[in-house]
Amino acid sequence: MKKLLCTLALGGLLASCSVTVPVNATSNPVGSKVGSASTTSIFGLFFDGGDASIQTAAKKGGITKISTVDFKSTNYLFIVGMFETIVTGE
């Protein structure tokens, strides 16, 4: 029983939380291209220098006409946060 409780507690500590939310949509038709850009933070204070901007995500996907923009946020134990901007279009 103690092993089960320890395993559940450890699993709970190592769990992550991930949320993806829509940010914007345009009147452009939804395209087949997808681009993403991301950055990572520690304790919300120190960032890795990544660029999670819409412009960078569109450039990486070769997108000139943006259709939709989504934002994904994932955190691990409220220590490490990963942030990603996802752009679709043509």
PDB file of C-alpha atoms in Angstrom:
ATOM      1  CA  MET A   1       0.000   0.000   0.000  1.00  0.00           C
ATOM      2  CA  LYS A   2       2.865   2.384   0.809  1.00  0.00           C
ATOM      3  CA  LYS A   3       4.440   1.702  -2.589  1.00  0.00           C
ATOM      4  CA  LEU A   4       1.155   2.536  -4.327  1.00  0.00           C
ATOM      5  CA  LEU A   5       0.785   5.813  -2.433  1.00  0.00           C
ATOM      6  CA  CYS A   6       4.400   6.751  -3.142  1.00  0.00           C
ATOM      7  CA  THR A   7       3.954   5.958  -6.833  1.00  0.00           C
ATOM      8  CA  LEU A   8       0.774   8.045  -7.035  1.00  0.00           C
ATOM      9  CA  ALA A   9       2.420  10.941  -5.219  1.00  0.00           C
ATOM     10  CA  LEU A  10       5.462  10.842  -7.488  1.00  0.00           C
ATOM     11  CA  GLY A  11       3.251  10.645 -10.567  1.00  0.00           C
ATOM     12  CA  GLY A  12       1.298  13.664  -9.375  1.00  0.00           C
ATOM     13  CA  LEU A  13       4.482  15.658  -8.861  1.00  0.00           C
ATOM     14  CA  LEU A  14       5.843  14.843 -12.295  1.00  0.00           C
ATOM     15  CA  ALA A  15       2.569  15.531 -14.106  1.00  0.00           C
ATOM     16  CA  SER A  16       2.295  18.391 -16.509  1.00  0.00           C
ATOM     17  CA  CYS A  17      -0.527  20.669 -17.497  1.00  0.00           C
ATOM     18  CA  SER A  18      -1.018  21.657 -21.132  1.00  0.00           C
ATOM     19  CA  VAL A  19      -3.580  24.091 -22.543  1.00  0.00           C
ATOM     20  CA  THR A  20      -4.099  25.182 -26.148  1.00  0.00           C
ATOM     21  CA  VAL A  21      -6.297  28.221 -26.799  1.00  0.00           C
ATOM     22  CA  PRO A  22      -7.297  30.051 -29.972  1.00  0.00           C
ATOM     23  CA  VAL A  23      -5.918  33.576 -30.235  1.00  0.00           C
ATOM     24  CA  ASN A  24      -7.076  34.895 -33.579  1.00  0.00           C
ATOM     25  CA  ALA A  25      -8.717  33.948 -36.870  1.00  0.00           C
ATOM     26  CA  THR A  26      -8.893  35.855 -40.132  1.00  0.00           C
ATOM     27  CA  SER A  27     -11.190  35.690 -43.146  1.00  0.00           C
ATOM     28  CA  ASN A  28      -8.449  33.915 -45.113  1.00  0.00           C
ATOM     29  CA  PRO A  29      -9.256  30.300 -45.995  1.00  0.00           C
ATOM     30  CA  VAL A  30      -7.667  27.698 -43.744  1.00  0.00           C
ATOM     31  CA  GLY A  31      -4.497  26.581 -45.467  1.00  0.00           C
ATOM     32  CA  SER A  32      -2.421  23.447 -45.406  1.00  0.00           C
ATOM     33  CA  LYS A  33       0.724  25.043 -43.985  1.00  0.00           C
ATOM     34  CA  VAL A  34       1.500  25.083 -40.255  1.00  0.00           C
ATOM     35  CA  GLY A  35       4.293  26.973 -38.521  1.00  0.00           C
ATOM     36  CA  SER A  36       5.240  27.122 -34.870  1.00  0.00           C
ATOM     37  CA  ALA A  37       7.612  29.081 -32.667  1.00  0.00           C
ATOM     38  CA  SER A  38       8.366  28.451 -28.998  1.00  0.00           C
ATOM     39  CA  THR A  39      10.198  29.552 -25.902  1.00  0.00           C
ATOM     40  CA  THR A  40      10.811  28.088 -22.433  1.00  0.00           C
ATOM     41  CA  SER A  41      10.929  29.711 -19.005  1.00  0.00           C
ATOM     42  CA  ILE A  42      12.052  28.662 -15.544  1.00  0.00           C
ATOM     43  CA  PHE A  43      10.001  29.980 -12.618  1.00  0.00           C
ATOM     44  CA  GLY A  44       8.524  32.527 -15.055  1.00  0.00           C
ATOM     45  CA  LEU A  45      11.641  34.641 -14.648  1.00  0.00           C
ATOM     46  CA  PHE A  46      14.347  33.167 -16.846  1.00  0.00           C
ATOM     47  CA  PHE A  47      13.680  32.617 -20.552  1.00  0.00           C
ATOM     48  CA  ASP A  48      15.790  30.662 -23.033  1.00  0.00           C
ATOM     49  CA  GLY A  49      15.849  33.523 -25.525  1.00  0.00           C
ATOM     50  CA  GLY A  50      13.409  31.807 -27.877  1.00  0.00           C
ATOM     51  CA  ASP A  51      11.009  33.795 -30.033  1.00  0.00           C
ATOM     52  CA  ALA A  52       7.382  32.649 -29.811  1.00  0.00           C
ATOM     53  CA  SER A  53       5.985  35.476 -31.932  1.00  0.00           C
ATOM     54  CA  ILE A  54       3.341  35.098 -34.623  1.00  0.00           C
ATOM     55  CA  GLN A  55       5.735  36.518 -37.209  1.00  0.00           C
ATOM     56  CA  THR A  56       8.404  33.901 -36.415  1.00  0.00           C
ATOM     57  CA  ALA A  57       5.875  31.047 -36.496  1.00  0.00           C
ATOM     58  CA  ALA A  58       4.541  32.204 -39.879  1.00  0.00           C
ATOM     59  CA  LYS A  59       8.058  32.550 -41.272  1.00  0.00           C
ATOM     60  CA  LYS A  60       9.037  29.038 -40.109  1.00  0.00           C
ATOM     61  CA  GLY A  61       5.944  27.601 -41.811  1.00  0.00           C
ATOM     62  CA  GLY A  62       6.410  29.601 -45.008  1.00  0.00           C
ATOM     63  CA  ILE A  63       3.063  31.294 -44.434  1.00  0.00           C
ATOM     64  CA  THR A  64       2.256  34.645 -46.056  1.00  0.00           C
ATOM     65  CA  LYS A  65      -1.540  34.645 -45.494  1.00  0.00           C
ATOM     66  CA  ILE A  66      -2.380  33.751 -41.886  1.00  0.00           C
ATOM     67  CA  SER A  67      -5.669  31.938 -41.226  1.00  0.00           C
ATOM     68  CA  THR A  68      -5.555  31.029 -37.535  1.00  0.00           C
ATOM     69  CA  VAL A  69      -3.306  31.587 -34.535  1.00  0.00           C
ATOM     70  CA  ASP A  70      -3.276  29.308 -31.475  1.00  0.00           C
ATOM     71  CA  PHE A  71      -1.249  29.506 -28.274  1.00  0.00           C
ATOM     72  CA  LYS A  72      -0.126  26.413 -26.332  1.00  0.00           C
ATOM     73  CA  SER A  73       1.155  26.612 -22.780  1.00  0.00           C
ATOM     74  CA  THR A  74       2.633  23.650 -20.923  1.00  0.00           C
ATOM     75  CA  ASN A  75       4.079  23.673 -17.417  1.00  0.00           C
ATOM     76  CA  TYR A  76       5.838  21.112 -15.295  1.00  0.00           C
ATOM     77  CA  LEU A  77       5.412  21.498 -11.534  1.00  0.00           C
ATOM     78  CA  PHE A  78       5.031  25.264 -12.027  1.00  0.00           C
ATOM     79  CA  ILE A  79       8.802  25.352 -12.469  1.00  0.00           C
ATOM     80  CA  VAL A  80       9.372  24.948 -16.196  1.00  0.00           C
ATOM     81  CA  GLY A  81       6.970  26.597 -18.628  1.00  0.00           C
ATOM     82  CA  MET A  82       6.914  25.988 -22.368  1.00  0.00           C
ATOM     83  CA  PHE A  83       5.064  28.408 -24.642  1.00  0.00           C
ATOM     84  CA  GLU A  84       4.299  27.788 -28.325  1.00  0.00           C
ATOM     85  CA  THR A  85       2.564  29.884 -30.978  1.00  0.00           C
ATOM     86  CA  ILE A  86       0.967  27.853 -33.774  1.00  0.00           C
ATOM     87  CA  VAL A  87       0.002  29.552 -37.059  1.00  0.00           C
ATOM     88  CA  THR A  88      -1.911  28.047 -40.011  1.00  0.00           C
ATOM     89  CA  GLY A  89      -2.433  29.485 -43.470  1.00  0.00           C
ATOM     90  CA  GLU A  90      -1.048  29.642 -46.990  1.00  0.00           C
TER      91      GLU A  90
END
